[in-house]
GROMACS .gro file of C-alpha atoms in nm:
model
  250
    1UNK     CA    1  -0.457  -2.938  -3.007
    2UNK     CA    2  -0.681  -3.211  -3.143
    3UNK     CA    3  -1.048  -3.127  -3.184
    4UNK     CA    4  -1.337  -3.074  -3.422
    5UNK     CA    5  -1.441  -2.727  -3.311
    6UNK     CA    6  -1.384  -2.388  -3.471
    7UNK     CA    7  -1.202  -2.101  -3.302
    8UNK     CA    8  -1.269  -1.864  -3.592
    9UNK     CA    9  -1.568  -1.629  -3.551
   10UNK     CA   10  -1.854  -1.736  -3.776
   11UNK     CA   11  -2.160  -1.549  -3.648
   12UNK     CA   12  -2.280  -1.209  -3.530
   13UNK     CA   13  -2.197  -1.314  -3.175
   14UNK     CA   14  -1.939  -1.587  -3.107
   15UNK     CA   15  -1.914  -1.709  -2.747
   16UNK     CA   16  -1.591  -1.856  -2.609
   17UNK     CA   17  -1.654  -2.004  -2.263
   18UNK     CA   18  -1.329  -2.061  -2.072
   19UNK     CA   19  -1.127  -1.948  -2.372
   20UNK     CA   20  -1.324  -2.170  -2.609
   21UNK     CA   21  -1.098  -2.477  -2.592
   22UNK     CA   22  -1.102  -2.678  -2.271
   23UNK     CA   23  -1.396  -2.678  -2.033
   24UNK     CA   24  -1.333  -2.707  -1.656
   25UNK     CA   25  -1.502  -3.043  -1.610
   26UNK     CA   26  -1.323  -3.206  -1.906
   27UNK     CA   27  -0.980  -3.368  -1.934
   28UNK     CA   28  -0.698  -3.204  -2.126
   29UNK     CA   29  -0.608  -3.337  -2.473
   30UNK     CA   30  -0.339  -3.587  -2.369
   31UNK     CA   31  -0.551  -3.727  -2.085
   32UNK     CA   32  -0.866  -3.757  -2.294
   33UNK     CA   33  -0.682  -3.943  -2.572
   34UNK     CA   34  -0.541  -4.191  -2.322
   35UNK     CA   35  -0.888  -4.229  -2.173
   36UNK     CA   36  -1.041  -4.287  -2.514
   37UNK     CA   37  -0.783  -4.555  -2.602
   38UNK     CA   38  -0.840  -4.731  -2.269
   39UNK     CA   39  -1.218  -4.728  -2.315
   40UNK     CA   40  -1.187  -4.845  -2.676
   41UNK     CA   41  -0.972  -5.142  -2.571
   42UNK     CA   42  -1.228  -5.229  -2.302
   43UNK     CA   43  -1.518  -5.185  -2.552
   44UNK     CA   44  -1.667  -4.904  -2.339
   45UNK     CA   45  -1.811  -4.694  -2.622
   46UNK     CA   46  -1.988  -4.455  -2.384
   47UNK     CA   47  -1.649  -4.390  -2.227
   48UNK     CA   48  -1.493  -4.324  -2.568
   49UNK     CA   49  -1.765  -4.071  -2.649
   50UNK     CA   50  -1.728  -3.902  -2.312
   51UNK     CA   51  -1.348  -3.882  -2.338
   52UNK     CA   52  -1.345  -3.732  -2.688
   53UNK     CA   53  -1.666  -3.529  -2.680
   54UNK     CA   54  -1.672  -3.376  -2.333
   55UNK     CA   55  -1.571  -3.025  -2.441
   56UNK     CA   56  -1.830  -3.026  -2.720
   57UNK     CA   57  -2.109  -3.168  -2.503
   58UNK     CA   58  -2.048  -2.890  -2.250
   59UNK     CA   59  -2.209  -2.647  -2.495
   60UNK     CA   60  -2.534  -2.843  -2.467
   61UNK     CA   61  -2.521  -2.830  -2.088
   62UNK     CA   62  -2.458  -2.455  -2.091
   63UNK     CA   63  -2.744  -2.393  -2.332
   64UNK     CA   64  -2.990  -2.603  -2.132
   65UNK     CA   65  -2.901  -2.422  -1.810
   66UNK     CA   66  -2.933  -2.083  -1.979
   67UNK     CA   67  -3.299  -2.151  -2.064
   68UNK     CA   68  -3.441  -2.205  -1.719
   69UNK     CA   69  -3.192  -2.064  -1.471
   70UNK     CA   70  -3.257  -1.690  -1.480
   71UNK     CA   71  -3.022  -1.641  -1.185
   72UNK     CA   72  -2.742  -1.742  -1.422
   73UNK     CA   73  -2.688  -1.463  -1.673
   74UNK     CA   74  -2.391  -1.617  -1.857
   75UNK     CA   75  -2.281  -1.261  -1.935
   76UNK     CA   76  -2.006  -1.251  -2.197
   77UNK     CA   77  -1.760  -0.973  -2.280
   78UNK     CA   78  -1.596  -0.848  -2.598
   79UNK     CA   79  -1.231  -0.948  -2.599
   80UNK     CA   80  -0.946  -1.052  -2.825
   81UNK     CA   81  -0.862  -1.373  -2.635
   82UNK     CA   82  -0.931  -1.581  -2.327
   83UNK     CA   83  -0.595  -1.476  -2.180
   84UNK     CA   84  -0.687  -1.110  -2.210
   85UNK     CA   85  -1.019  -1.180  -2.040
   86UNK     CA   86  -0.848  -1.364  -1.755
   87UNK     CA   87  -0.616  -1.064  -1.708
   88UNK     CA   88  -0.922  -0.850  -1.639
   89UNK     CA   89  -0.886  -0.640  -1.952
   90UNK     CA   90  -1.232  -0.710  -2.096
   91UNK     CA   91  -1.479  -0.667  -1.811
   92UNK     CA   92  -1.681  -0.364  -1.926
   93UNK     CA   93  -1.987  -0.382  -2.150
   94UNK     CA   94  -2.074  -0.119  -2.410
   95UNK     CA   95  -2.379   0.107  -2.390
   96UNK     CA   96  -2.572  -0.170  -2.567
   97UNK     CA   97  -2.532  -0.395  -2.264
   98UNK     CA   98  -2.370  -0.733  -2.203
   99UNK     CA   99  -2.475  -1.019  -2.425
  100UNK     CA  100  -2.567  -1.353  -2.269
  101UNK     CA  101  -2.444  -1.690  -2.389
  102UNK     CA  102  -2.719  -1.938  -2.466
  103UNK     CA  103  -3.093  -1.906  -2.511
  104UNK     CA  104  -3.114  -1.538  -2.411
  105UNK     CA  105  -2.845  -1.408  -2.647
  106UNK     CA  106  -2.953  -1.106  -2.852
  107UNK     CA  107  -2.825  -0.925  -3.165
  108UNK     CA  108  -2.919  -0.593  -3.002
  109UNK     CA  109  -2.654  -0.630  -2.729
  110UNK     CA  110  -2.274  -0.657  -2.763
  111UNK     CA  111  -2.170  -0.879  -3.055
  112UNK     CA  112  -1.843  -1.009  -3.197
  113UNK     CA  113  -1.601  -1.234  -3.008
  114UNK     CA  114  -1.738  -1.268  -2.654
  115UNK     CA  115  -1.561  -1.438  -2.363
  116UNK     CA  116  -1.674  -1.565  -2.024
  117UNK     CA  117  -1.576  -1.823  -1.765
  118UNK     CA  118  -1.780  -2.107  -1.619
  119UNK     CA  119  -1.706  -2.340  -1.329
  120UNK     CA  120  -1.693  -2.712  -1.273
  121UNK     CA  121  -2.051  -2.771  -1.158
  122UNK     CA  122  -2.131  -2.803  -0.789
  123UNK     CA  123  -2.473  -2.960  -0.829
  124UNK     CA  124  -2.622  -2.886  -1.171
  125UNK     CA  125  -2.498  -2.529  -1.230
  126UNK     CA  126  -2.197  -2.427  -1.436
  127UNK     CA  127  -2.267  -2.058  -1.384
  128UNK     CA  128  -1.999  -1.824  -1.245
  129UNK     CA  129  -2.050  -1.485  -1.085
  130UNK     CA  130  -1.729  -1.301  -1.168
  131UNK     CA  131  -1.551  -1.011  -0.998
  132UNK     CA  132  -1.238  -0.830  -1.114
  133UNK     CA  133  -1.007  -0.762  -0.819
  134UNK     CA  134  -0.740  -0.489  -0.833
  135UNK     CA  135  -0.483  -0.524  -0.556
  136UNK     CA  136  -0.299  -0.194  -0.505
  137UNK     CA  137   0.013  -0.254  -0.297
  138UNK     CA  138   0.139  -0.013  -0.034
  139UNK     CA  139   0.507   0.088  -0.001
  140UNK     CA  140   0.565  -0.032   0.354
  141UNK     CA  141   0.747  -0.356   0.263
  142UNK     CA  142   1.006  -0.443   0.000
  143UNK     CA  143   0.856  -0.744  -0.182
  144UNK     CA  144   0.633  -1.044  -0.124
  145UNK     CA  145   0.596  -1.386  -0.278
  146UNK     CA  146   0.379  -1.664  -0.146
  147UNK     CA  147   0.013  -1.759  -0.113
  148UNK     CA  148  -0.250  -1.486  -0.105
  149UNK     CA  149  -0.605  -1.591  -0.020
  150UNK     CA  150  -0.927  -1.392  -0.026
  151UNK     CA  151  -1.298  -1.410   0.038
  152UNK     CA  152  -1.574  -1.152  -0.012
  153UNK     CA  153  -1.880  -1.053   0.188
  154UNK     CA  154  -2.201  -0.871   0.103
  155UNK     CA  155  -2.472  -0.785   0.354
  156UNK     CA  156  -2.627  -1.130   0.302
  157UNK     CA  157  -2.361  -1.366   0.162
  158UNK     CA  158  -2.002  -1.479   0.217
  159UNK     CA  159  -1.801  -1.629  -0.068
  160UNK     CA  160  -1.576  -1.934  -0.033
  161UNK     CA  161  -1.206  -1.869   0.032
  162UNK     CA  162  -1.003  -1.866  -0.287
  163UNK     CA  163  -0.631  -1.856  -0.360
  164UNK     CA  164  -0.573  -1.545  -0.569
  165UNK     CA  165  -0.197  -1.593  -0.608
  166UNK     CA  166   0.018  -1.893  -0.529
  167UNK     CA  167   0.385  -1.786  -0.574
  168UNK     CA  168   0.326  -1.687  -0.938
  169UNK     CA  169   0.398  -1.318  -0.890
  170UNK     CA  170   0.644  -1.117  -0.683
  171UNK     CA  171   0.445  -0.830  -0.533
  172UNK     CA  172   0.631  -0.496  -0.540
  173UNK     CA  173   0.567  -0.164  -0.360
  174UNK     CA  174   0.318   0.073  -0.528
  175UNK     CA  175   0.226  -0.190  -0.787
  176UNK     CA  176  -0.115  -0.312  -0.901
  177UNK     CA  177  -0.207  -0.675  -0.967
  178UNK     CA  178  -0.537  -0.780  -1.123
  179UNK     CA  179  -0.713  -1.109  -1.056
  180UNK     CA  180  -1.049  -1.261  -1.156
  181UNK     CA  181  -1.252  -1.395  -0.864
  182UNK     CA  182  -1.536  -1.636  -0.951
  183UNK     CA  183  -1.821  -1.741  -0.723
  184UNK     CA  184  -2.021  -2.050  -0.813
  185UNK     CA  185  -2.288  -2.232  -0.615
  186UNK     CA  186  -2.406  -1.944  -0.394
  187UNK     CA  187  -2.459  -1.620  -0.585
  188UNK     CA  188  -2.386  -1.308  -0.385
  189UNK     CA  189  -2.666  -1.055  -0.392
  190UNK     CA  190  -2.601  -0.687  -0.329
  191UNK     CA  191  -2.275  -0.495  -0.338
  192UNK     CA  192  -1.953  -0.624  -0.187
  193UNK     CA  193  -1.917  -0.471   0.159
  194UNK     CA  194  -1.581  -0.615   0.259
  195UNK     CA  195  -1.295  -0.839   0.152
  196UNK     CA  196  -1.065  -1.051   0.369
  197UNK     CA  197  -0.705  -1.119   0.263
  198UNK     CA  198  -0.428  -1.339   0.405
  199UNK     CA  199  -0.065  -1.387   0.302
  200UNK     CA  200   0.175  -1.673   0.375
  201UNK     CA  201   0.531  -1.627   0.254
  202UNK     CA  202   0.676  -1.891   0.023
  203UNK     CA  203   0.852  -2.171   0.206
  204UNK     CA  204   1.133  -2.220  -0.048
  205UNK     CA  205   1.447  -2.233   0.167
  206UNK     CA  206   1.665  -2.095  -0.113
  207UNK     CA  207   1.461  -1.778  -0.170
  208UNK     CA  208   1.263  -1.718   0.150
  209UNK     CA  209   1.518  -1.457   0.272
  210UNK     CA  210   1.432  -1.231  -0.021
  211UNK     CA  211   1.067  -1.183   0.076
  212UNK     CA  212   0.888  -1.011   0.363
  213UNK     CA  213   0.685  -1.202   0.620
  214UNK     CA  214   0.405  -0.945   0.586
  215UNK     CA  215   0.246  -0.743   0.309
  216UNK     CA  216   0.013  -0.446   0.280
  217UNK     CA  217  -0.241  -0.332   0.021
  218UNK     CA  218  -0.343   0.031   0.048
  219UNK     CA  219  -0.661  -0.036  -0.148
  220UNK     CA  220  -0.858  -0.314  -0.317
  221UNK     CA  221  -1.102  -0.241  -0.599
  222UNK     CA  222  -1.379  -0.493  -0.660
  223UNK     CA  223  -1.559  -0.466  -0.994
  224UNK     CA  224  -1.869  -0.681  -1.040
  225UNK     CA  225  -1.895  -0.795  -1.401
  226UNK     CA  226  -2.262  -0.878  -1.346
  227UNK     CA  227  -2.375  -0.531  -1.239
  228UNK     CA  228  -2.083  -0.329  -1.385
  229UNK     CA  229  -2.018  -0.152  -1.056
  230UNK     CA  230  -1.693  -0.085  -0.863
  231UNK     CA  231  -1.645  -0.065  -0.487
  232UNK     CA  232  -1.323   0.052  -0.323
  233UNK     CA  233  -1.209  -0.114  -0.001
  234UNK     CA  234  -0.951   0.009   0.249
  235UNK     CA  235  -0.755  -0.202   0.501
  236UNK     CA  236  -0.821  -0.223   0.874
  237UNK     CA  237  -0.453  -0.318   0.922
  238UNK     CA  238  -0.135  -0.256   0.722
  239UNK     CA  239   0.010  -0.593   0.821
  240UNK     CA  240  -0.127  -0.891   0.628
  241UNK     CA  241  -0.004  -1.233   0.735
  242UNK     CA  242  -0.163  -1.578   0.766
  243UNK     CA  243  -0.460  -1.437   0.961
  244UNK     CA  244  -0.718  -1.264   0.741
  245UNK     CA  245  -0.723  -0.884   0.739
  246UNK     CA  246  -1.053  -0.713   0.661
  247UNK     CA  247  -1.088  -0.443   0.396
  248UNK     CA  248  -1.398  -0.224   0.435
  249UNK     CA  249  -1.574   0.019   0.205
  250UNK     CA  250  -1.370   0.340   0.191
   0.00000   0.00000   0.00000
């Protein structure tokens, strides 16, 4: 990694958005170096600055948004690493309450190494509303591997459809998988009332015989990191395929 930032904690509260290294709207190290060289050769100094400084300049954008956008809490959570946060292991705040990255941070709330995720902005907002999703598999089928998609609904809002697993994991009976589900542009008010899940088996001709065409989750737990509340959802069908199956409050 090439950069001028510090990963070591240096304050009472150290915030690590998106793991603290690469921000969603910025190029990775190899790409940004190539971009900087290209812009330097073409005497585009603004392009050089943008290529090399994007990850650092993101901090300014986050701080500015935190001042005026009170709908964006930028809640951050005590954790040992960005990977642990992405695994859903650091979603609960202490009795002091979640700290907020940016202007509204406070020494009276959780301090230490604090992690959160942001999104590539759609409009001017980088803010993410994050849910931890626990997928508890049933024991009806033998194993599944493919593309799982999901969207959430409250009484007033519907989230965009997101891919929550794309052939990365082989789902087994009576197992639990945890995913982080982030909502950006439209914040969902109220508690999650239902979730919709679809499954399309992997199309790899060499391995497709090993996996079931359908899958079943006996329960889905949705934990809102914003309000620190869990809802449990039960399926309306035990056969999930390419058409979405609804899970309702149990």
